[in-house]
mmCIF file of C-alpha atoms in Angstrom:
data_model
loop_
_atom_site.group_PDB
_atom_site.id
_atom_site.type_symbol
_atom_site.label_atom_id
_atom_site.label_comp_id
_atom_site.label_asym_id
_atom_site.label_seq_id
_atom_site.Cartn_x
_atom_site.Cartn_y
_atom_site.Cartn_z
ATOM 1 C CA UNK A 294 -55.702 -57.351 55.141
ATOM 2 C CA UNK A 295 -54.207 -54.118 54.250
ATOM 3 C CA UNK A 296 -50.425 -53.729 54.765
ATOM 4 C CA UNK A 297 -50.855 -50.281 56.404
ATOM 5 C CA UNK A 298 -52.267 -50.152 59.831
ATOM 6 C CA UNK A 299 -55.016 -47.736 60.669
ATOM 7 C CA UNK A 300 -52.851 -45.749 62.437
ATOM 8 C CA UNK A 301 -50.650 -45.616 59.221
ATOM 9 C CA UNK A 302 -53.410 -44.677 57.288
ATOM 10 C CA UNK A 303 -53.476 -40.701 56.295
ATOM 11 C CA UNK A 304 -56.439 -39.188 57.806
ATOM 12 C CA UNK A 305 -59.617 -39.200 54.954
ATOM 13 C CA UNK A 306 -60.682 -35.009 54.309
ATOM 14 C CA UNK A 307 -64.248 -34.616 54.732
ATOM 15 C CA UNK A 308 -65.967 -31.555 52.495
ATOM 16 C CA UNK A 309 -64.994 -30.931 49.379
ATOM 17 C CA UNK A 310 -61.647 -31.659 48.479
ATOM 18 C CA UNK A 311 -59.458 -30.966 45.177
ATOM 19 C CA UNK A 312 -57.313 -33.629 44.157
ATOM 20 C CA UNK A 313 -53.949 -31.254 45.378
ATOM 21 C CA UNK A 314 -55.954 -31.057 48.721
ATOM 22 C CA UNK A 315 -56.102 -35.239 47.906
ATOM 23 C CA UNK A 316 -52.935 -36.257 47.380
ATOM 24 C CA UNK A 317 -51.644 -33.568 49.707
ATOM 25 C CA UNK A 318 -53.256 -35.860 52.804
ATOM 26 C CA UNK A 319 -51.609 -38.470 51.444
ATOM 27 C CA UNK A 320 -47.883 -39.119 50.633
ATOM 28 C CA UNK A 321 -46.445 -42.603 50.470
ATOM 29 C CA UNK A 322 -42.858 -42.914 52.335
ATOM 30 C CA UNK A 323 -40.170 -43.152 49.973
ATOM 31 C CA UNK A 324 -38.860 -45.945 48.356
ATOM 32 C CA UNK A 325 -35.441 -47.331 47.104
ATOM 33 C CA UNK A 326 -36.958 -47.860 43.855
ATOM 34 C CA UNK A 327 -38.451 -44.359 43.447
ATOM 35 C CA UNK A 328 -35.131 -41.873 45.220
ATOM 36 C CA UNK A 329 -32.614 -41.135 42.044
ATOM 37 C CA UNK A 330 -29.943 -42.508 42.361
ATOM 38 C CA UNK A 331 -27.052 -40.298 43.868
ATOM 39 C CA UNK A 332 -24.505 -40.954 40.763
ATOM 40 C CA UNK A 333 -26.755 -39.706 38.662
ATOM 41 C CA UNK A 334 -27.557 -36.519 40.254
ATOM 42 C CA UNK A 335 -23.557 -36.152 40.502
ATOM 43 C CA UNK A 336 -23.606 -36.589 36.808
ATOM 44 C CA UNK A 337 -25.543 -33.759 36.088
ATOM 45 C CA UNK A 338 -23.572 -31.663 38.355
ATOM 46 C CA UNK A 339 -20.430 -31.778 35.822
ATOM 47 C CA UNK A 340 -19.868 -29.943 33.291
ATOM 48 C CA UNK A 341 -19.359 -33.281 30.775
ATOM 49 C CA UNK A 342 -22.683 -34.810 32.218
ATOM 50 C CA UNK A 343 -24.514 -31.494 31.387
ATOM 51 C CA UNK A 344 -23.087 -30.979 28.145
ATOM 52 C CA UNK A 345 -23.858 -34.131 27.129
ATOM 53 C CA UNK A 346 -27.040 -34.084 27.947
ATOM 54 C CA UNK A 347 -28.507 -30.844 26.669
ATOM 55 C CA UNK A 348 -25.492 -30.121 24.341
ATOM 56 C CA UNK A 349 -24.771 -34.115 22.306
ATOM 57 C CA UNK A 350 -27.436 -35.568 22.966
ATOM 58 C CA UNK A 351 -28.778 -36.135 19.613
ATOM 59 C CA UNK A 352 -26.863 -36.889 16.755
ATOM 60 C CA UNK A 353 -28.723 -33.011 15.236
ATOM 61 C CA UNK A 354 -28.117 -31.091 18.814
ATOM 62 C CA UNK A 355 -24.077 -32.188 18.321
ATOM 63 C CA UNK A 356 -23.698 -31.442 14.655
ATOM 64 C CA UNK A 357 -25.348 -27.770 15.716
ATOM 65 C CA UNK A 358 -22.593 -27.329 18.722
ATOM 66 C CA UNK A 359 -19.912 -28.224 17.276
ATOM 67 C CA UNK A 360 -21.097 -25.591 14.212
ATOM 68 C CA UNK A 361 -21.197 -23.320 16.784
ATOM 69 C CA UNK A 362 -17.824 -23.958 18.556
ATOM 70 C CA UNK A 363 -16.846 -24.269 15.288
ATOM 71 C CA UNK A 364 -18.376 -20.427 14.087
ATOM 72 C CA UNK A 365 -17.090 -19.121 17.286
ATOM 73 C CA UNK A 366 -13.452 -20.918 16.854
ATOM 74 C CA UNK A 367 -13.858 -18.891 13.178
ATOM 75 C CA UNK A 368 -14.904 -15.028 14.873
ATOM 76 C CA UNK A 369 -14.117 -15.025 18.403
ATOM 77 C CA UNK A 370 -9.908 -15.079 18.249
ATOM 78 C CA UNK A 371 -9.336 -12.372 15.152
ATOM 79 C CA UNK A 372 -11.971 -9.811 17.075
ATOM 80 C CA UNK A 373 -10.229 -10.514 20.432
ATOM 81 C CA UNK A 374 -7.256 -9.767 18.438
ATOM 82 C CA UNK A 375 -8.141 -6.557 16.738
ATOM 83 C CA UNK A 376 -10.101 -5.019 19.787
ATOM 84 C CA UNK A 377 -8.101 -5.998 22.940
ATOM 85 C CA UNK A 378 -4.216 -7.508 22.150
ATOM 86 C CA UNK A 379 -3.054 -5.844 18.831
ATOM 87 C CA UNK A 380 -4.770 -2.505 19.511
ATOM 88 C CA UNK A 381 -3.068 0.795 20.211
ATOM 89 C CA UNK A 382 -4.317 2.202 23.650
ATOM 90 C CA UNK A 383 -2.691 5.506 22.991
ATOM 91 C CA UNK A 384 0.079 7.285 21.351
ATOM 92 C CA UNK A 385 -0.799 9.499 18.006
ATOM 93 C CA UNK A 386 -2.302 8.461 14.489
ATOM 94 C CA UNK A 387 0.880 6.890 13.428
ATOM 95 C CA UNK A 388 0.915 4.664 16.544
ATOM 96 C CA UNK A 389 -2.096 3.170 15.187
ATOM 97 C CA UNK A 390 -0.682 2.837 11.587
ATOM 98 C CA UNK A 391 1.657 0.390 12.667
ATOM 99 C CA UNK A 392 -0.957 -1.558 14.999
ATOM 100 C CA UNK A 393 -2.729 -3.970 13.747
ATOM 101 C CA UNK A 394 -5.559 -3.983 15.498
ATOM 102 C CA UNK A 395 -8.313 -1.430 16.563
ATOM 103 C CA UNK A 396 -7.220 1.707 16.936
ATOM 104 C CA UNK A 397 -8.601 3.065 20.795
ATOM 105 C CA UNK A 398 -6.074 6.451 20.451
ATOM 106 C CA UNK A 399 -9.214 8.283 18.875
ATOM 107 C CA UNK A 400 -11.149 7.733 21.868
ATOM 108 C CA UNK A 401 -9.085 8.992 23.905
ATOM 109 C CA UNK A 402 -7.711 12.352 21.745
ATOM 110 C CA UNK A 403 -11.147 12.802 21.250
ATOM 111 C CA UNK A 404 -13.705 11.993 24.170
ATOM 112 C CA UNK A 405 -14.551 15.078 25.154
ATOM 113 C CA UNK A 406 -15.686 15.712 21.675
ATOM 114 C CA UNK A 407 -17.784 12.896 21.921
ATOM 115 C CA UNK A 408 -19.498 12.750 25.245
ATOM 116 C CA UNK A 409 -19.708 16.958 25.258
ATOM 117 C CA UNK A 410 -20.201 18.131 22.043
ATOM 118 C CA UNK A 411 -19.244 21.814 21.170
ATOM 119 C CA UNK A 412 -19.227 22.918 25.013
ATOM 120 C CA UNK A 413 -17.063 24.859 25.456
ATOM 121 C CA UNK A 414 -13.301 23.269 26.459
ATOM 122 C CA UNK A 415 -12.504 24.800 29.407
ATOM 123 C CA UNK A 416 -16.171 24.284 30.806
ATOM 124 C CA UNK A 417 -16.307 20.783 30.071
ATOM 125 C CA UNK A 418 -16.625 20.320 33.931
ATOM 126 C CA UNK A 419 -19.721 20.977 33.610
ATOM 127 C CA UNK A 420 -21.741 18.792 31.931
ATOM 128 C CA UNK A 421 -19.525 15.946 33.309
ATOM 129 C CA UNK A 422 -20.809 16.745 36.967
ATOM 130 C CA UNK A 423 -24.417 17.472 35.764
ATOM 131 C CA UNK A 424 -24.194 14.068 34.157
ATOM 132 C CA UNK A 425 -23.202 12.887 37.263
ATOM 133 C CA UNK A 426 -25.236 14.405 39.097
ATOM 134 C CA UNK A 427 -28.204 12.847 36.946
ATOM 135 C CA UNK A 428 -27.065 9.044 36.803
ATOM 136 C CA UNK A 429 -26.745 8.920 40.189
ATOM 137 C CA UNK A 430 -30.106 10.225 40.821
ATOM 138 C CA UNK A 431 -31.362 7.811 38.547
ATOM 139 C CA UNK A 432 -29.677 4.875 40.039
ATOM 140 C CA UNK A 433 -31.268 6.093 43.622
ATOM 141 C CA UNK A 434 -34.976 6.121 42.348
ATOM 142 C CA UNK A 435 -34.246 2.721 41.250
ATOM 143 C CA UNK A 436 -33.737 1.097 44.813
ATOM 144 C CA UNK A 437 -36.613 0.768 46.294
ATOM 145 C CA UNK A 438 -35.450 2.027 49.816
ATOM 146 C CA UNK A 439 -34.965 5.632 48.600
ATOM 147 C CA UNK A 440 -38.960 5.112 47.330
ATOM 148 C CA UNK A 441 -39.847 8.136 49.748
ATOM 149 C CA UNK A 442 -41.330 11.589 49.671
ATOM 150 C CA UNK A 443 -37.597 13.299 50.355
ATOM 151 C CA UNK A 444 -36.899 12.082 46.840
ATOM 152 C CA UNK A 445 -38.933 14.364 44.820
ATOM 153 C CA UNK A 446 -37.139 16.700 46.120
ATOM 154 C CA UNK A 447 -34.042 15.605 45.828
ATOM 155 C CA UNK A 448 -34.926 15.587 42.315
ATOM 156 C CA UNK A 449 -35.969 19.051 42.243
ATOM 157 C CA UNK A 450 -32.908 20.259 43.877
ATOM 158 C CA UNK A 451 -31.218 17.769 41.323
ATOM 159 C CA UNK A 452 -32.711 19.728 38.232
ATOM 160 C CA UNK A 453 -32.090 22.825 39.456
ATOM 161 C CA UNK A 454 -28.582 22.031 39.669
ATOM 162 C CA UNK A 455 -28.511 20.701 36.231
ATOM 163 C CA UNK A 456 -29.623 24.244 34.819
ATOM 164 C CA UNK A 457 -27.141 26.103 37.149
ATOM 165 C CA UNK A 458 -24.177 23.975 35.540
ATOM 166 C CA UNK A 459 -25.157 23.824 32.150
ATOM 167 C CA UNK A 460 -26.869 27.202 31.306
ATOM 168 C CA UNK A 461 -24.102 29.070 34.063
ATOM 169 C CA UNK A 462 -24.836 32.399 34.084
ATOM 170 C CA UNK A 463 -24.881 32.624 37.814
ATOM 171 C CA UNK A 464 -22.434 32.199 40.814
ATOM 172 C CA UNK A 465 -19.784 33.015 38.525
ATOM 173 C CA UNK A 466 -20.099 30.569 35.888
ATOM 174 C CA UNK A 467 -19.691 31.356 32.004
ATOM 175 C CA UNK A 468 -23.457 32.094 30.518
ATOM 176 C CA UNK A 469 -23.613 28.395 27.758
ATOM 177 C CA UNK A 470 -26.867 28.715 25.714
ATOM 178 C CA UNK A 471 -28.451 25.376 24.309
ATOM 179 C CA UNK A 472 -27.460 25.325 21.289
ATOM 180 C CA UNK A 473 -23.559 24.932 22.500
ATOM 181 C CA UNK A 474 -25.262 21.525 24.024
ATOM 182 C CA UNK A 475 -24.289 17.859 22.545
ATOM 183 C CA UNK A 476 -23.147 14.202 22.989
ATOM 184 C CA UNK A 477 -23.951 12.605 26.559
ATOM 185 C CA UNK A 478 -26.338 15.685 28.078
ATOM 186 C CA UNK A 479 -28.428 16.201 25.355
ATOM 187 C CA UNK A 480 -29.226 12.303 25.025
ATOM 188 C CA UNK A 481 -29.824 11.480 28.448
ATOM 189 C CA UNK A 482 -31.721 14.258 28.697
ATOM 190 C CA UNK A 483 -34.086 14.009 25.663
ATOM 191 C CA UNK A 484 -34.496 10.301 27.132
ATOM 192 C CA UNK A 485 -35.449 10.623 30.026
ATOM 193 C CA UNK A 486 -37.733 13.940 30.396
ATOM 194 C CA UNK A 487 -39.289 12.305 27.119
ATOM 195 C CA UNK A 488 -40.120 9.018 28.791
ATOM 196 C CA UNK A 489 -41.357 10.889 32.054
ATOM 197 C CA UNK A 490 -43.719 13.235 30.523
ATOM 198 C CA UNK A 491 -44.748 10.649 28.218
ATOM 199 C CA UNK A 492 -45.545 8.145 30.617
ATOM 200 C CA UNK A 493 -48.168 10.008 32.712
ATOM 201 C CA UNK A 494 -50.026 11.151 29.286
ATOM 202 C CA UNK A 495 -49.942 7.494 28.013
ATOM 203 C CA UNK A 496 -52.055 6.566 30.723
ATOM 204 C CA UNK A 497 -54.617 9.205 30.249
ATOM 205 C CA UNK A 498 -54.711 8.510 26.812
ATOM 206 C CA UNK A 499 -54.794 4.922 27.774
ATOM 207 C CA UNK A 500 -58.094 5.464 29.472
ATOM 208 C CA UNK A 501 -59.121 8.116 27.042
ATOM 209 C CA UNK A 502 -59.877 5.601 24.603
ATOM 210 C CA UNK A 503 -61.724 2.905 26.744
ATOM 211 C CA UNK A 504 -63.902 6.136 27.655
ATOM 212 C CA UNK A 505 -67.565 6.063 27.063
ATOM 213 C CA UNK A 506 -67.656 9.544 25.999
ATOM 214 C CA UNK A 507 -67.398 9.720 22.311
ATOM 215 C CA UNK A 508 -65.288 13.113 22.636
ATOM 216 C CA UNK A 509 -62.932 12.200 24.855
ATOM 217 C CA UNK A 510 -62.513 8.533 22.816
ATOM 218 C CA UNK A 511 -62.227 10.248 19.410
ATOM 219 C CA UNK A 512 -59.484 12.362 20.517
ATOM 220 C CA UNK A 513 -57.699 9.677 21.876
ATOM 221 C CA UNK A 514 -57.666 7.212 18.827
ATOM 222 C CA UNK A 515 -56.828 10.107 16.217
ATOM 223 C CA UNK A 516 -53.892 10.933 18.359
ATOM 224 C CA UNK A 517 -52.696 7.137 18.617
ATOM 225 C CA UNK A 518 -53.419 6.288 15.305
ATOM 226 C CA UNK A 519 -51.934 9.552 13.637
ATOM 227 C CA UNK A 520 -49.015 9.506 16.019
ATOM 228 C CA UNK A 521 -48.260 5.656 15.207
ATOM 229 C CA UNK A 522 -48.668 5.745 11.564
ATOM 230 C CA UNK A 523 -45.977 8.249 10.934
ATOM 231 C CA UNK A 524 -42.209 7.981 11.299
ATOM 232 C CA UNK A 525 -40.578 9.729 14.010
ATOM 233 C CA UNK A 526 -38.281 11.868 11.744
ATOM 234 C CA UNK A 527 -41.900 13.330 10.306
ATOM 235 C CA UNK A 528 -42.581 14.282 13.865
ATOM 236 C CA UNK A 529 -39.330 15.595 14.417
ATOM 237 C CA UNK A 530 -39.639 18.175 11.258
ATOM 238 C CA UNK A 531 -42.618 18.941 11.948
ATOM 239 C CA UNK A 532 -41.905 20.411 15.185
ATOM 240 C CA UNK A 533 -38.632 22.253 13.966
ATOM 241 C CA UNK A 534 -40.005 23.353 10.825
ATOM 242 C CA UNK A 535 -43.853 23.573 10.449
ATOM 243 C CA UNK A 536 -44.789 24.490 14.385
ATOM 244 C CA UNK A 537 -42.698 27.710 14.320
ATOM 245 C CA UNK A 538 -45.135 28.726 11.466
ATOM 246 C CA UNK A 539 -48.018 28.774 13.217
ATOM 247 C CA UNK A 540 -46.421 31.073 16.132
ATOM 248 C CA UNK A 541 -47.303 34.776 16.409
ATOM 249 C CA UNK A 542 -44.888 37.111 14.642
ATOM 250 C CA UNK A 543 -42.014 37.470 17.291
ATOM 251 C CA UNK A 544 -42.554 34.074 19.203
ATOM 252 C CA UNK A 545 -39.899 31.693 18.797
ATOM 253 C CA UNK A 546 -39.417 28.326 21.113
ATOM 254 C CA UNK A 547 -36.122 26.563 21.604
ATOM 255 C CA UNK A 548 -35.029 23.709 19.041
ATOM 256 C CA UNK A 549 -34.685 21.612 22.201
ATOM 257 C CA UNK A 550 -37.868 22.248 23.600
ATOM 258 C CA UNK A 551 -39.298 21.411 20.391
ATOM 259 C CA UNK A 552 -37.652 18.187 19.912
ATOM 260 C CA UNK A 553 -38.906 17.839 23.572
ATOM 261 C CA UNK A 554 -42.136 17.991 22.673
ATOM 262 C CA UNK A 555 -41.815 15.717 19.601
ATOM 263 C CA UNK A 556 -40.313 12.813 21.062
ATOM 264 C CA UNK A 557 -42.950 13.017 24.358
ATOM 265 C CA UNK A 558 -45.979 12.549 21.801
ATOM 266 C CA UNK A 559 -44.849 10.577 20.172
ATOM 267 C CA UNK A 560 -43.837 8.048 23.131
ATOM 268 C CA UNK A 561 -46.863 8.830 24.382
ATOM 269 C CA UNK A 562 -49.132 7.207 21.564
ATOM 270 C CA UNK A 563 -47.125 4.120 21.952
ATOM 271 C CA UNK A 564 -46.773 3.925 25.713
ATOM 272 C CA UNK A 565 -50.692 4.308 25.019
ATOM 273 C CA UNK A 566 -51.092 1.379 23.362
ATOM 274 C CA UNK A 567 -49.432 -0.832 25.393
ATOM 275 C CA UNK A 568 -51.200 0.843 28.896
ATOM 276 C CA UNK A 569 -53.933 -0.375 26.819
ATOM 277 C CA UNK A 570 -53.255 -3.345 26.579
ATOM 278 C CA UNK A 571 -52.987 -4.021 30.058
ATOM 279 C CA UNK A 572 -56.436 -2.779 30.870
ATOM 280 C CA UNK A 573 -57.946 -5.167 28.730
ATOM 281 C CA UNK A 574 -55.908 -8.187 30.353
ATOM 282 C CA UNK A 575 -57.934 -7.167 33.735
ATOM 283 C CA UNK A 576 -60.583 -9.680 34.521
ATOM 284 C CA UNK A 577 -64.393 -8.285 34.481
ATOM 285 C CA UNK A 578 -64.907 -9.483 38.037
ATOM 286 C CA UNK A 579 -62.057 -6.670 39.563
ATOM 287 C CA UNK A 580 -64.661 -4.096 37.725
ATOM 288 C CA UNK A 581 -67.733 -5.524 39.066
ATOM 289 C CA UNK A 582 -65.903 -5.668 42.373
ATOM 290 C CA UNK A 583 -65.177 -2.409 42.502
ATOM 291 C CA UNK A 584 -68.588 -1.287 41.594
ATOM 292 C CA UNK A 585 -69.741 -3.557 44.186
ATOM 293 C CA UNK A 586 -67.501 -1.223 46.776
ATOM 294 C CA UNK A 587 -69.000 1.578 45.908
ATOM 295 C CA UNK A 588 -65.631 3.222 44.660
ATOM 296 C CA UNK A 589 -65.503 5.785 42.138
ATOM 297 C CA UNK A 590 -64.053 6.020 38.823
ATOM 298 C CA UNK A 591 -60.746 7.616 39.482
ATOM 299 C CA UNK A 592 -61.181 5.241 42.688
ATOM 300 C CA UNK A 593 -61.410 2.246 40.637
ATOM 301 C CA UNK A 594 -59.068 2.772 38.763
ATOM 302 C CA UNK A 595 -56.196 4.779 40.729
ATOM 303 C CA UNK A 596 -56.768 1.607 43.703
ATOM 304 C CA UNK A 597 -57.642 -1.687 41.470
ATOM 305 C CA UNK A 598 -57.441 -1.419 37.562
ATOM 306 C CA UNK A 599 -54.441 0.949 36.961
ATOM 307 C CA UNK A 600 -52.100 -1.379 39.412
ATOM 308 C CA UNK A 601 -52.212 -4.823 37.917
ATOM 309 C CA UNK A 602 -52.590 -3.419 34.714
ATOM 310 C CA UNK A 603 -48.942 -1.539 34.796
ATOM 311 C CA UNK A 604 -47.491 -4.484 36.374
ATOM 312 C CA UNK A 605 -48.597 -7.004 33.679
ATOM 313 C CA UNK A 606 -46.967 -4.610 30.637
ATOM 314 C CA UNK A 607 -44.251 -3.899 32.383
ATOM 315 C CA UNK A 608 -41.666 -5.832 29.785
ATOM 316 C CA UNK A 609 -43.768 -3.814 26.451
ATOM 317 C CA UNK A 610 -43.232 -0.258 28.421
ATOM 318 C CA UNK A 611 -39.473 -0.783 29.851
ATOM 319 C CA UNK A 612 -39.309 -1.968 25.860
ATOM 320 C CA UNK A 613 -40.582 1.418 24.931
ATOM 321 C CA UNK A 614 -38.219 3.333 27.101
ATOM 322 C CA UNK A 615 -35.134 1.345 25.853
ATOM 323 C CA UNK A 616 -36.707 2.378 21.895
ATOM 324 C CA UNK A 617 -37.126 6.136 23.085
ATOM 325 C CA UNK A 618 -33.323 6.390 24.388
ATOM 326 C CA UNK A 619 -32.069 5.225 20.743
ATOM 327 C CA UNK A 620 -34.241 7.422 19.425
ATOM 328 C CA UNK A 621 -32.781 10.385 20.447
ATOM 329 C CA UNK A 622 -29.888 9.794 17.939
ATOM 330 C CA UNK A 623 -32.583 11.139 15.400
ATOM 331 C CA UNK A 624 -32.985 14.692 17.179
ATOM 332 C CA UNK A 625 -29.567 15.559 14.806
ATOM 333 C CA UNK A 626 -32.560 16.761 11.710
ATOM 334 C CA UNK A 627 -33.003 19.660 14.495
ATOM 335 C CA UNK A 628 -29.929 20.597 14.480
ATOM 336 C CA UNK A 629 -29.015 18.946 18.393
ATOM 337 C CA UNK A 630 -25.626 16.722 18.748
ATOM 338 C CA UNK A 631 -26.239 14.152 20.503
ATOM 339 C CA UNK A 632 -23.937 11.641 21.499
ATOM 340 C CA UNK A 633 -23.795 9.451 18.211
ATOM 341 C CA UNK A 634 -24.234 12.936 16.305
ATOM 342 C CA UNK A 635 -21.257 14.012 18.036
ATOM 343 C CA UNK A 636 -19.292 10.724 17.659
ATOM 344 C CA UNK A 637 -19.708 11.010 14.000
ATOM 345 C CA UNK A 638 -18.426 14.729 14.261
ATOM 346 C CA UNK A 639 -15.669 13.701 15.622
ATOM 347 C CA UNK A 640 -14.378 10.996 12.989
ATOM 348 C CA UNK A 641 -14.366 14.290 10.654
ATOM 349 C CA UNK A 642 -10.889 14.930 11.701
ATOM 350 C CA UNK A 643 -8.582 13.939 8.771
ATOM 351 C CA UNK A 644 -6.276 12.903 11.209
ATOM 352 C CA UNK A 645 -8.635 10.330 12.699
ATOM 353 C CA UNK A 646 -10.994 9.351 10.148
ATOM 354 C CA UNK A 647 -9.605 6.082 9.114
ATOM 355 C CA UNK A 648 -11.065 5.074 12.482
ATOM 356 C CA UNK A 649 -14.240 5.191 12.720
ATOM 357 C CA UNK A 650 -15.038 2.588 13.660
ATOM 358 C CA UNK A 651 -13.578 2.425 16.845
ATOM 359 C CA UNK A 652 -15.792 6.057 17.165
ATOM 360 C CA UNK A 653 -18.756 4.156 16.525
ATOM 361 C CA UNK A 654 -18.071 1.012 18.732
ATOM 362 C CA UNK A 655 -17.511 3.298 21.498
ATOM 363 C CA UNK A 656 -20.858 5.457 21.118
ATOM 364 C CA UNK A 657 -22.936 2.039 20.545
ATOM 365 C CA UNK A 658 -20.730 0.528 23.519
ATOM 366 C CA UNK A 659 -22.319 3.633 25.551
ATOM 367 C CA UNK A 660 -25.882 2.843 24.274
ATOM 368 C CA UNK A 661 -26.057 -0.883 24.685
ATOM 369 C CA UNK A 662 -24.551 0.332 28.781
ATOM 370 C CA UNK A 663 -27.697 2.154 29.285
ATOM 371 C CA UNK A 664 -30.198 0.204 27.880
ATOM 372 C CA UNK A 665 -28.704 -3.075 29.546
ATOM 373 C CA UNK A 666 -29.486 -1.675 32.573
ATOM 374 C CA UNK A 667 -32.655 -0.568 31.817
ATOM 375 C CA UNK A 668 -33.380 -4.145 30.621
ATOM 376 C CA UNK A 669 -32.019 -5.913 33.983
ATOM 377 C CA UNK A 670 -34.111 -3.205 36.302
ATOM 378 C CA UNK A 671 -37.468 -4.411 33.833
ATOM 379 C CA UNK A 672 -36.806 -8.146 35.063
ATOM 380 C CA UNK A 673 -36.007 -6.783 38.829
ATOM 381 C CA UNK A 674 -38.800 -5.082 38.406
ATOM 382 C CA UNK A 675 -40.944 -8.113 37.566
ATOM 383 C CA UNK A 676 -39.821 -9.967 40.454
ATOM 384 C CA UNK A 677 -40.524 -7.094 42.740
ATOM 385 C CA UNK A 678 -43.961 -7.304 41.530
ATOM 386 C CA UNK A 679 -44.852 -10.920 41.448
ATOM 387 C CA UNK A 680 -43.780 -11.175 44.594
ATOM 388 C CA UNK A 681 -45.992 -9.019 46.259
ATOM 389 C CA UNK A 682 -48.723 -10.214 43.941
ATOM 390 C CA UNK A 683 -48.316 -13.846 45.640
ATOM 391 C CA UNK A 684 -48.644 -12.544 48.859
#
């Protein structure tokens, strides 16, 4: 005789049944033996219980944990003393010599030179306001609730306002040529504009590399492989020195524009390979389904293939964005003062030259803030894309 009555037994599914559906159709009642003990659950929540289960569960892990703790004990207290506890936060260079820690006074004295380069001192409120507007628009563009048509209008107004603030010459503002620009504005503008221009170009290059037309495919392959085969320093050098030689006599191109063009082409080549990887990851059935619906090439690409490909390659794309942001430090070869170059210039003052380490730590912190923000945003974007994909 069966242990369960017919009313207690699960109904037998009809038709083709997957193992997951069969398992879901009959669930045994939890018994006392299968239920996890409450004591073990409470122990797992305690810090000591977690450490015992994860850090000291084997002799090897215990030895590695103790070694790491010993290294932290050797490194963290001296670093904390140098960075914070025994540091000099204000005063002259004489006060820094008496302090046993870092001299952050050099940042207080030289912060304008680091952030704004050789921009006229009395007019430095203008690049400060321009950077504030630019960063605010970047933050607003990352919020999904603001993805509306008015955001494009806001960007146009912001770029016009930045141009008025940086160049001047109107509304009573003193004209400042862009060879006087430097510091954070140069880093932000070169990185953001090169990424914004390189991204659509990279999509066209990736699509062209997979084109069935030999001329287009050959051109795209040649461009991508050429750009990926040389360092960015060579590209910037060619844009700064060699490119003007091919222009007609009397025609010149601003060096900031030449650096922007070189960074854009270089970044587009690397982004194109990331996008091509996403295109190749799309199942062939997606292409066949789009063809069966009678969609044209561009409809199939823009509505079906490209959205899925870009979702797949969000991590490598953002990784290239971060690399492009850090590569702005190489524009010093064309005579532009980015954030790192301006920080280097700040260390040439003989009075503050001994404290160059603090200046480079501060510049590195600025780069880390922007790069870490891009990394965190990419993770949020991945979660958002995956959530809508599951729907």
